[in-house]
mmCIF file of C-alpha atoms in Angstrom:
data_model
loop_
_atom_site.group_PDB
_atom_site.id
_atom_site.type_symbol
_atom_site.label_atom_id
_atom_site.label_comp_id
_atom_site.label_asym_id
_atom_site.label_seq_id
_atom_site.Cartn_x
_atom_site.Cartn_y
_atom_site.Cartn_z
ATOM 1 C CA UNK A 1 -32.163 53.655 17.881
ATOM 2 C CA UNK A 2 -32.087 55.354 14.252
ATOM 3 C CA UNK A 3 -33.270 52.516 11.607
ATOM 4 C CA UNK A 4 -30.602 52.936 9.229
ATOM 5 C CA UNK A 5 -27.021 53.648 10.921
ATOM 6 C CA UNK A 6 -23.306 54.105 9.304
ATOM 7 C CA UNK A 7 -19.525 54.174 10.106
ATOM 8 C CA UNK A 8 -19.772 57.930 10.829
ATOM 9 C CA UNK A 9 -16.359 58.347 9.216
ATOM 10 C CA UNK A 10 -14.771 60.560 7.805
ATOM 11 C CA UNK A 11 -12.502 58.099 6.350
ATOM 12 C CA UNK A 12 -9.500 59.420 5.008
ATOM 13 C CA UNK A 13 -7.241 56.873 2.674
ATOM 14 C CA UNK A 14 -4.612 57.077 0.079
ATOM 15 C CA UNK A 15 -4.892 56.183 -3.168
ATOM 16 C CA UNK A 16 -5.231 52.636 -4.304
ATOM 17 C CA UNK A 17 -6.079 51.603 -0.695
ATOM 18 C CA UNK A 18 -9.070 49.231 0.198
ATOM 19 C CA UNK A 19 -11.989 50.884 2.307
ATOM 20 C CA UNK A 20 -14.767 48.928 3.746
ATOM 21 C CA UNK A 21 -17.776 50.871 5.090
ATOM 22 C CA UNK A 22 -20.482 48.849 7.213
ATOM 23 C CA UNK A 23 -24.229 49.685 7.818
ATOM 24 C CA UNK A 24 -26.832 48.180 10.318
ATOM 25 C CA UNK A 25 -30.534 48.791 9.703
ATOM 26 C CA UNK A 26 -32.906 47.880 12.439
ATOM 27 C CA UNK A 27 -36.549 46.363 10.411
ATOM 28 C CA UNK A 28 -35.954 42.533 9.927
ATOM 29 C CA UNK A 29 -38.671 42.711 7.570
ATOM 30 C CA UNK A 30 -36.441 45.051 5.377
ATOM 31 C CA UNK A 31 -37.023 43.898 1.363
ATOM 32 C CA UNK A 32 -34.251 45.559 -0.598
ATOM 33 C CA UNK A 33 -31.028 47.348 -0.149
ATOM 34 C CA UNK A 34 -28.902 49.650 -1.505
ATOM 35 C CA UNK A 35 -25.733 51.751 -1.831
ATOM 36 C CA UNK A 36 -26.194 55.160 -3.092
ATOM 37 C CA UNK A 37 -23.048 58.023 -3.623
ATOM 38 C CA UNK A 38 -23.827 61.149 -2.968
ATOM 39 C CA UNK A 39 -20.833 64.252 -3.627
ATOM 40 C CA UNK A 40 -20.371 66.957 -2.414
ATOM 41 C CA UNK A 41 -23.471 69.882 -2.714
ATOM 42 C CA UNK A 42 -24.878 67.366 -5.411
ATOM 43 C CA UNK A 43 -27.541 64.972 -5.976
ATOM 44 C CA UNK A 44 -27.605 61.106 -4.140
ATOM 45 C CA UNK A 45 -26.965 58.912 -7.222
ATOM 46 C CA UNK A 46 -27.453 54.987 -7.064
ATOM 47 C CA UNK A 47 -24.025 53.343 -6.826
ATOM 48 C CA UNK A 48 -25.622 49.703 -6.769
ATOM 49 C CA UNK A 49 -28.090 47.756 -5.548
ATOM 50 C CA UNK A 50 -27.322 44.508 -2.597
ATOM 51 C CA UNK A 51 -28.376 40.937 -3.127
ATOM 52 C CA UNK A 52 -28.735 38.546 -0.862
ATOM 53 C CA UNK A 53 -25.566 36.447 -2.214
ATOM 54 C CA UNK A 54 -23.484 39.310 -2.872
ATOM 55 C CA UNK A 55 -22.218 41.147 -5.983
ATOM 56 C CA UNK A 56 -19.686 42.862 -7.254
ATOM 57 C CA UNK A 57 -19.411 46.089 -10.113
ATOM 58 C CA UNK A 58 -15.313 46.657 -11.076
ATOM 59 C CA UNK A 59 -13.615 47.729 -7.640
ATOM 60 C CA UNK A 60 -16.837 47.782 -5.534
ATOM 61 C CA UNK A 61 -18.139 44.399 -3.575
ATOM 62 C CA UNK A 62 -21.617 44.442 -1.748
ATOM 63 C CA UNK A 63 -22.462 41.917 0.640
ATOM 64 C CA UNK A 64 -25.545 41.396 2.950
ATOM 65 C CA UNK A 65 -26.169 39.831 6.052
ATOM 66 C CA UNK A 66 -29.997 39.490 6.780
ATOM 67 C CA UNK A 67 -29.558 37.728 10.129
ATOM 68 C CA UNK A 68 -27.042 40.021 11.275
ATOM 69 C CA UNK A 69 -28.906 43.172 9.733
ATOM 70 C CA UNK A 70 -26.021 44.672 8.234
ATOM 71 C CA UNK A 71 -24.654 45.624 4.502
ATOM 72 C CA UNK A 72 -21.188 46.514 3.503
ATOM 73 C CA UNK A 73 -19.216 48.267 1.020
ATOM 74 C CA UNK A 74 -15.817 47.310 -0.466
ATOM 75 C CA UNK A 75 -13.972 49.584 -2.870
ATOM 76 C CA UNK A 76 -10.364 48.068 -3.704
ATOM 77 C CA UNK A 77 -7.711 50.299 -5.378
ATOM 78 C CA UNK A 78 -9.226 53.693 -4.317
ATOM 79 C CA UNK A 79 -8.892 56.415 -6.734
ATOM 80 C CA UNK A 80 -9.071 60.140 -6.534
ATOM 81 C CA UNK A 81 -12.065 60.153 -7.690
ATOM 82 C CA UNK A 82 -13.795 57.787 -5.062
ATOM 83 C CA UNK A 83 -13.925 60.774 -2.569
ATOM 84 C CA UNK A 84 -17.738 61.276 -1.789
ATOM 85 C CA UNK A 85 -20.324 60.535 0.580
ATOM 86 C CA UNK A 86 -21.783 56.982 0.866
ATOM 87 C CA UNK A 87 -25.415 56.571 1.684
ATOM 88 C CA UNK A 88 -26.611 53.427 2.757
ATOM 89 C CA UNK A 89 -30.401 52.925 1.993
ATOM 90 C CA UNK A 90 -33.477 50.272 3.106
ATOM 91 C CA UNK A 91 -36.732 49.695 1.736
ATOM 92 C CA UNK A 92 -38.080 48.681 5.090
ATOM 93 C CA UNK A 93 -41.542 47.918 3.334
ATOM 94 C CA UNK A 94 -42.555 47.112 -0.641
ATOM 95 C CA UNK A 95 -42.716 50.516 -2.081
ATOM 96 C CA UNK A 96 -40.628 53.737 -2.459
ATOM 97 C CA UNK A 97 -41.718 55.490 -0.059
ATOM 98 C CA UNK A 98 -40.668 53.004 2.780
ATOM 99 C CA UNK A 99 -37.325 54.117 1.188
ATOM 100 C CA UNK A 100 -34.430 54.745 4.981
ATOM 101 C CA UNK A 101 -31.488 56.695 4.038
ATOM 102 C CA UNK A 102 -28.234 56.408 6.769
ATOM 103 C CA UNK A 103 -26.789 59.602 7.601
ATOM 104 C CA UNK A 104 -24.023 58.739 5.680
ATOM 105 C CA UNK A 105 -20.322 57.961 5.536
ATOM 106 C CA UNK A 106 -17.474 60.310 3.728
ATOM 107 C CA UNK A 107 -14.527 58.849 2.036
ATOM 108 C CA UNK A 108 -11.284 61.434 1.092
ATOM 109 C CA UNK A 109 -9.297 59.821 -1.359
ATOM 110 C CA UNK A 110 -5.689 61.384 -1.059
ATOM 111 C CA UNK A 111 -3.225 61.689 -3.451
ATOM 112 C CA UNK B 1 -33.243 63.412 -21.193
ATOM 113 C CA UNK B 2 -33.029 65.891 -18.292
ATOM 114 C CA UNK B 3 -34.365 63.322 -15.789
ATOM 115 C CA UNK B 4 -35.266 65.482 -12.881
ATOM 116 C CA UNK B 5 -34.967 69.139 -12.591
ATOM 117 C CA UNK B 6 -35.693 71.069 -9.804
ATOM 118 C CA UNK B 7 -36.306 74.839 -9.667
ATOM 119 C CA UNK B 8 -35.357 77.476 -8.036
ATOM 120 C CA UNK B 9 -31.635 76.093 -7.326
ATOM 121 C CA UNK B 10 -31.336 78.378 -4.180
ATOM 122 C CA UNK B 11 -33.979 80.851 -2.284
ATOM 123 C CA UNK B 12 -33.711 82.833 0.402
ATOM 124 C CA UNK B 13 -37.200 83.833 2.485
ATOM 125 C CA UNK B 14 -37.759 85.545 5.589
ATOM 126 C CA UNK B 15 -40.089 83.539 8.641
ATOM 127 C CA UNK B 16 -43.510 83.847 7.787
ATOM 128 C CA UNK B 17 -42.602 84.274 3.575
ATOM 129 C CA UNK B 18 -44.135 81.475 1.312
ATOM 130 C CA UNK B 19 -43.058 79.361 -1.552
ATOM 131 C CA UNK B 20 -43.255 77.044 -3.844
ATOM 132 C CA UNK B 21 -40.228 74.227 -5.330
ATOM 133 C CA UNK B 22 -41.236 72.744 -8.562
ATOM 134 C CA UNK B 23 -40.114 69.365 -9.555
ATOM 135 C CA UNK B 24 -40.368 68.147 -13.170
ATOM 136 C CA UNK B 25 -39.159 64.361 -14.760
ATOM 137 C CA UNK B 26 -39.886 63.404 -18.225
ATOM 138 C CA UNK B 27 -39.122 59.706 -17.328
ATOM 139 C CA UNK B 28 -42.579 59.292 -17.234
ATOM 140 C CA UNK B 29 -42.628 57.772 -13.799
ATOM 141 C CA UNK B 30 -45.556 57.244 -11.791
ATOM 142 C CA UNK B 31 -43.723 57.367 -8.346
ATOM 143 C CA UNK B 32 -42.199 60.975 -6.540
ATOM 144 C CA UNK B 33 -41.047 62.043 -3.730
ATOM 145 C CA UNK B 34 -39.735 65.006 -1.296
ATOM 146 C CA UNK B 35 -37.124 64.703 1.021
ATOM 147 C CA UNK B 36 -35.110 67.013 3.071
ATOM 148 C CA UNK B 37 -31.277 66.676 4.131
ATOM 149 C CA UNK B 38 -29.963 68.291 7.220
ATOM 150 C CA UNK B 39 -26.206 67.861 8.067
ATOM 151 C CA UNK B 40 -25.920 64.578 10.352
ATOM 152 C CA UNK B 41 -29.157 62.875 8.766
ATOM 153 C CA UNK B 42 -30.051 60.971 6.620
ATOM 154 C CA UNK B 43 -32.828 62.631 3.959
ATOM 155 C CA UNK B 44 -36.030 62.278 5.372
ATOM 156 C CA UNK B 45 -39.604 61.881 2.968
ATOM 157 C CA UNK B 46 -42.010 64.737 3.375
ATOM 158 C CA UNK B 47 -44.617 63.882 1.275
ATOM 159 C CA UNK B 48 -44.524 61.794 -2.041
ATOM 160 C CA UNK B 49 -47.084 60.615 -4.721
ATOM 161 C CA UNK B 50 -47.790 57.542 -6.486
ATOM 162 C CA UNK B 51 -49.835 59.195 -9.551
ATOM 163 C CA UNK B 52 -50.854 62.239 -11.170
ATOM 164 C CA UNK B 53 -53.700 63.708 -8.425
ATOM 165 C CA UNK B 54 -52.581 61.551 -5.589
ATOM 166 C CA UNK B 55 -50.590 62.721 -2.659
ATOM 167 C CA UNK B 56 -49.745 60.922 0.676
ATOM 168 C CA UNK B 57 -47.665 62.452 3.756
ATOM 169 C CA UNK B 58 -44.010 60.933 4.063
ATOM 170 C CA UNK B 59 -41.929 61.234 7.873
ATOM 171 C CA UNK B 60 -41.601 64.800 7.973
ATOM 172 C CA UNK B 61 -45.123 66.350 6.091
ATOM 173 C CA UNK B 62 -45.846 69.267 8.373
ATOM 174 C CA UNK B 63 -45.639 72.705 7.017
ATOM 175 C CA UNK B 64 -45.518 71.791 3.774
ATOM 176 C CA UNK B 65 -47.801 70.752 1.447
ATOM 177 C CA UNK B 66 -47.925 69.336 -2.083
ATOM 178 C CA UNK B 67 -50.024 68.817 -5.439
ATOM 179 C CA UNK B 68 -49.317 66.451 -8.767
ATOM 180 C CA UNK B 69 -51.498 67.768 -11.032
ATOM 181 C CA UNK B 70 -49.747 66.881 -13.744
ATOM 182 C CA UNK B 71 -47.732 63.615 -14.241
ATOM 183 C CA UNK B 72 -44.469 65.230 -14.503
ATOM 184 C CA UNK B 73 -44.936 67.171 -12.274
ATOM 185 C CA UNK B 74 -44.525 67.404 -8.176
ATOM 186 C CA UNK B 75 -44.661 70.901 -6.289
ATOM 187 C CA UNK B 76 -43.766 71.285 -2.768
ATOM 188 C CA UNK B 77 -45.159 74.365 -1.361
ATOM 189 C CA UNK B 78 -44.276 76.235 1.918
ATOM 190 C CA UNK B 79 -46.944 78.077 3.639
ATOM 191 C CA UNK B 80 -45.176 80.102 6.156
ATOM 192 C CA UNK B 81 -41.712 79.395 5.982
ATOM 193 C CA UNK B 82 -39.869 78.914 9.441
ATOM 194 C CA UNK B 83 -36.187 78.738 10.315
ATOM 195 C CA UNK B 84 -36.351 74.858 11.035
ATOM 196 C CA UNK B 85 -37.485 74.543 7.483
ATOM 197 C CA UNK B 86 -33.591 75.672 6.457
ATOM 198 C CA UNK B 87 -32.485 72.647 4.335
ATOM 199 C CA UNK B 88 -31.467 71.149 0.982
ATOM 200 C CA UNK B 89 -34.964 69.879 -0.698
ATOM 201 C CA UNK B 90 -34.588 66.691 -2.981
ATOM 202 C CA UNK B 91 -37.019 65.800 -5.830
ATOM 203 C CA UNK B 92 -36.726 62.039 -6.925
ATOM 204 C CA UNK B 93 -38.741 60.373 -8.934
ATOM 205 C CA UNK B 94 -39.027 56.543 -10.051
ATOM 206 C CA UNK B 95 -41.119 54.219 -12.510
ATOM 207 C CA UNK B 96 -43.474 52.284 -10.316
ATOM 208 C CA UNK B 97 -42.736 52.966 -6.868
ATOM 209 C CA UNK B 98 -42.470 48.710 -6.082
ATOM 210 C CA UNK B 99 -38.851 49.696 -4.698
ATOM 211 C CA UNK B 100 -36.262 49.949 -7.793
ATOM 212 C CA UNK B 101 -33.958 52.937 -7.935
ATOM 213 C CA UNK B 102 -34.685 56.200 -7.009
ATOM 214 C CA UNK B 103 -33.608 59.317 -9.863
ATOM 215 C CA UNK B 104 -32.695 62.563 -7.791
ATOM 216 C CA UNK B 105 -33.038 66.098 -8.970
ATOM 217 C CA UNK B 106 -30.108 68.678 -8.153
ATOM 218 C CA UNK B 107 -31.579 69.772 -4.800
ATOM 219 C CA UNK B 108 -33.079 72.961 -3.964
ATOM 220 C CA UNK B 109 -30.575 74.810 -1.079
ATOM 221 C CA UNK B 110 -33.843 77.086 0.998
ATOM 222 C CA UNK B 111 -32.284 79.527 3.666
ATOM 223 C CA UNK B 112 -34.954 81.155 6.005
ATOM 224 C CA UNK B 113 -34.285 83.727 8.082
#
């Protein structure tokens, strides 16, 4: 079983839809979590970090689930510019380098 | 601020050919890393650093190896470059390694034939 798996997508939605992607990571022990955005032939960039209670930046909610083992990503009134790849990473340990990317979802916003 | 570069941008070797990716941050971090992205997976650590003169192997260390002699600096060098070594090489870098985010370079795209 991989430690960090996605929705393998793609998902394909029109504009100003609502997309939810899930993730499932398989270390209980897991200490922090996060969503990252990565486009296309570019760099992984940090979208935001999870909490345990949930939180929210503009159109994107994060929510976690330690018993279940699983974080999710809500973006509400797509836009055009949404279309990426969305990594879900662990820190299965304390440090960086305990860092788990998932493969990775892709979102197509269409017009 | 550039953040984190990463140089060359694209390189193409033949098996057997050696090289070497430089990494550079002037974010004065103490933490980098190496990781390589193959379609279908996630990125994967080869080797990272938690200082300047300190290296330690990530998931994916062999064939490669690495040096931080210099704080800003992180160099990830090939010996003898082999096909399965085709990939897109990410520098990141970070301030103390105790799992905040994670600053990626612009990738490094290596093609070995």
């Amino acid at each position: 079983r991989k430690e960090v798996e996605q929705d393998p997508g793609p998902f394909n939605v029109p504009e100003g839809a609502t997309v939810a992607f899930n993730c499932t990571y398989s270390n209980s022990a897991s200490q922090s979590f996060f969503w990252y955005r990565q486009d296309c032939r570019k760099e992984p960039k940090l979208l935001m970090s999870v909490y345990s209670s949930g939180n929210e930046d503009g159109r994107f909610t994060a929510q976690l689930n330690r018993a279940s083992q699983y974080i999710s990503l809500l973006i509400r009134d797509s836009k055009l510019s949404d279309s990426a790849t969305y990594l879900c990473v662990v820190n299965m340990g304390n440090y960086g380098q305990n860092f788990v990317f998932g493969p990775g979802t892709r979102l197509s916003v269409l017009p | 601020n550039a953040g984190v570069t990463q140089t060359p941008k694209f390189r193409v070797l033949k098996t057997g050919q050696s090289m070497t990716l430089l990494c550079a941050q002037d974010m004065n971090h103490e933490y980098m890393y190496w990781y390589r992205q193959d379609p279908g997976m996630g990125l994967r650590l080869i080797h990272y650093s938690v200082g300047e003169g300190t290296t330690a192997k990530g998931e994916v260390p062999d064939g490669y190896n690495v040096s931080r002699l210099k704080k800003q600096n992180f160099l990830l060098g090939l010996e003898s470059a082999a096909p399965s070594q085709t990939s897109v090489y990410f520098c990141a870098s970070s301030y103390s390694g105790k799992g905040e985010t994670q600053y990626f370079g612009p990738g490094t795209r290596l093609l070995v034939l």
